[in-house]
Amino acid sequence: MADTLRRLFLYRVPGIRDRYERKRRENPGMGRVSAALYLLWLNAQYHLLLRRSLARPALIPPYEETAQPAGGSESALSRRESPEALAERLAAFDAVSFDVFDTLLLRPFSDPADLFYLVGMSLQYPDFRRIRIAAEQQAREEQFRRRGTREVTLEEIWAQVEAQTGIPREAGLQTEWEWERRCCCANPYMRRVFDRLLRRGKPLFALSDMYLGGARVRELLENAGFSGFADVLVSGDCGCSKSDGGLYRRLKERARGSLAHVGDNEQADGAQAKRHGLHPFLYPNVQRRGEPFRPHDMSAVTGSVYRGIVNARLHGGEAVYSREYEYGFACGGLFAAGYCRFIHAFAQARGIKKILFLSRDGALLRQVYCRMYPQEAGATAYAYWSRLAAVKLTAGCYRQEYFRRFLYHKANQGFSLRRILEGMELSGLLHPLCRAVGAGPEQELTHKNVENVKSYLTDAWDAVLETYRPQREAGRDYYRRLLSGCRSAAAVDIGWAGSGAVMLDCAVNRLWGLGCPVTGILAGTNAARSPEPDAAVPFLLNGKLVSYLFSEGENRDLWKLHDPAQGHNLYWELLLGAPEGSFRGFYPGKDGEPALRFGAPPAEPGRIREIHRGALDFVERLLAAEGRLGFALPISGRDAYAPMIPLESGKSRRDMAALEGLLDDAHIG
């Protein structure tokens, strides 16, 4: 009979099955009656109300398009009065009570139940999160049947867990409690409010609808710096809650006069507080405020911690941040931390002795790397190198790349022959070239004459290479000093073709004979939609290049999604690029020292520094969270890319356009 009903109501329509199973996954504590009613409701919509869209499978979309704040910064949506101003308003009351979790205390997760993943990890028990949620629901239902209240203690919950899993109650309970102690930390906004009220001698109370019990909650508060409460009232101890008004009645037995209450829940901390004679001050839940803007297509724990950190920062109310800062914080920090972990692991595995963070994209990455691995800072260097310098110095080895960058990429782009040769630093060949190709210096380089220009330069190749000889020698002196005593190195770059690292290896070993093989570490390779999608394949094949975010062999969905023509390369470069002019090359200097030349600096370096400040602040908060957790989170390339996916959709094009102007010319030379 049961199988017949399942076939009839659950399996017959794929879309109904998908929605029902997703509902059960998202609500593991849902009882059988509630689940059956939901299933009947889906069937009624399909069969009676003719909602045929339910026939389609409810597949998870391959790429998220989360909402983006309309104009301005996201943090402006949670603009609040300063903590000091709020404290002054609260000080007008005779006593103040605070909600605890998501108000005074924050966990580093977007969903507090994600802590149960860590409990399951410690207990080595599969599917523990779902089991723990269901056990709590069952404990509440049993308590309601026996005593007419749904308030339970941690001990009562673990009695259910023990019965279902066989995990000894005391051992499991202590494991969960230890993770709560590790994870809970002070909300910095509320800490300032609390400290100010405490200095004023105001009677303060903590109220919590929670199963941990008053002693444990007080310990969590004191560990976070919230010492001095007159009393801590917890639903698990009292058998009543804020939600049913009972805790407010208990509070009024202990506190006299006018009372204010601060909390995040509109019903429990707002309506119920007001109903019982308290003046409510709502502090909107930072996770709920930020949730619509965060990606969810990420691994469970890393994604939850990422969202928890970003939501707390942007919606905590401490400040309103610039769009640039938020871009760095929400997109750059996780990427930089994950990429640096990838770099570190690769260097350790390969025995790399020197890590060269290539200019300009390596500036922020080196800062992050040295913050994460301070003991290895001496094995790193910020190395000046660029496409322009590389193409000139290695022209004798990579002639086709030289012409591709200097000629083919600029054909039909409005560049005159004069500008082309000035960019190549071959002005002395301009007039002979013009005579040879029958064109004037101001004639545009086009697809019609580019082959003639190339032919002339090929015939004059010895003169071309001789022009760059002083630069090659200056570059040799610079890198000889940088790589002194080093027999293996890695060159870190954003990407994309990998030619920067490949050409540096060529210069270091084939041209200068320094005997130091250089491996290229890229954030990402040329993507499937690039003009040359397979340019790096030979070097990926032999291990001279490796990639973090994507390549033809890793995260192929991102490799196919990433589109340089839509500005996607620029979005990533914006996160890392140093606020300095592009590196032009090495030249002979005074006293035999190599001289480094640069292009004009970006017009708005302050905005670039804001992006970097946001990324660095995220890294600091990530490391602090990991310090409490006691382990480093794995940050896959797929996770690091996830926050950028919504910004790469067409819906965010206008928002990103305001940032694109921070970059200088995409062409070399």
Short mmCIF file of C-alpha atoms in Angstrom, two decimals, residues 352-358 362 365-371 373-384 482-483 488-492:
data_model
loop_
_atom_site.label_atom_id
_atom_site.label_comp_id
_atom_site.label_asym_id
_atom_site.label_seq_id
_atom_site.Cartn_x
_atom_site.Cartn_y
_atom_site.Cartn_z
CA ILE A 352 60.32 25.40 -4.82
CA LYS A 353 62.97 27.62 -3.24
CA LYS A 354 61.77 31.03 -4.40
CA ILE A 355 58.27 32.31 -5.14
CA LEU A 356 58.21 35.29 -7.48
CA PHE A 357 55.00 37.30 -7.34
CA LEU A 358 55.00 39.02 -10.71
CA GLY A 362 51.38 39.80 -7.46
CA LEU A 365 48.94 38.20 -3.36
CA ARG A 366 52.38 38.56 -1.80
CA GLN A 367 50.91 40.60 1.06
CA VAL A 368 48.34 37.88 1.70
CA TYR A 369 50.90 35.08 1.34
CA CYS A 370 53.27 36.66 3.85
CA ARG A 371 50.38 37.22 6.25
CA TYR A 373 52.89 32.14 5.98
CA PRO A 374 55.08 34.73 7.74
CA GLN A 375 57.84 32.20 8.33
CA GLU A 376 58.28 31.89 4.57
CA ALA A 377 58.31 35.58 3.68
CA GLY A 378 62.05 35.43 3.00
CA ALA A 379 61.47 32.88 0.24
CA THR A 380 59.22 35.30 -1.68
CA ALA A 381 59.89 38.35 -3.81
CA TYR A 382 57.87 40.91 -5.72
CA ALA A 383 59.38 40.58 -9.18
CA TYR A 384 59.00 43.13 -11.94
CA LEU A 482 66.83 38.19 -7.34
CA LEU A 483 67.53 34.49 -7.90
CA SER A 488 64.12 26.38 -8.52
CA ALA A 489 61.48 29.09 -8.60
CA ALA A 490 57.80 29.65 -9.23
CA ALA A 491 56.34 32.68 -10.97
CA VAL A 492 52.87 33.65 -9.71
#
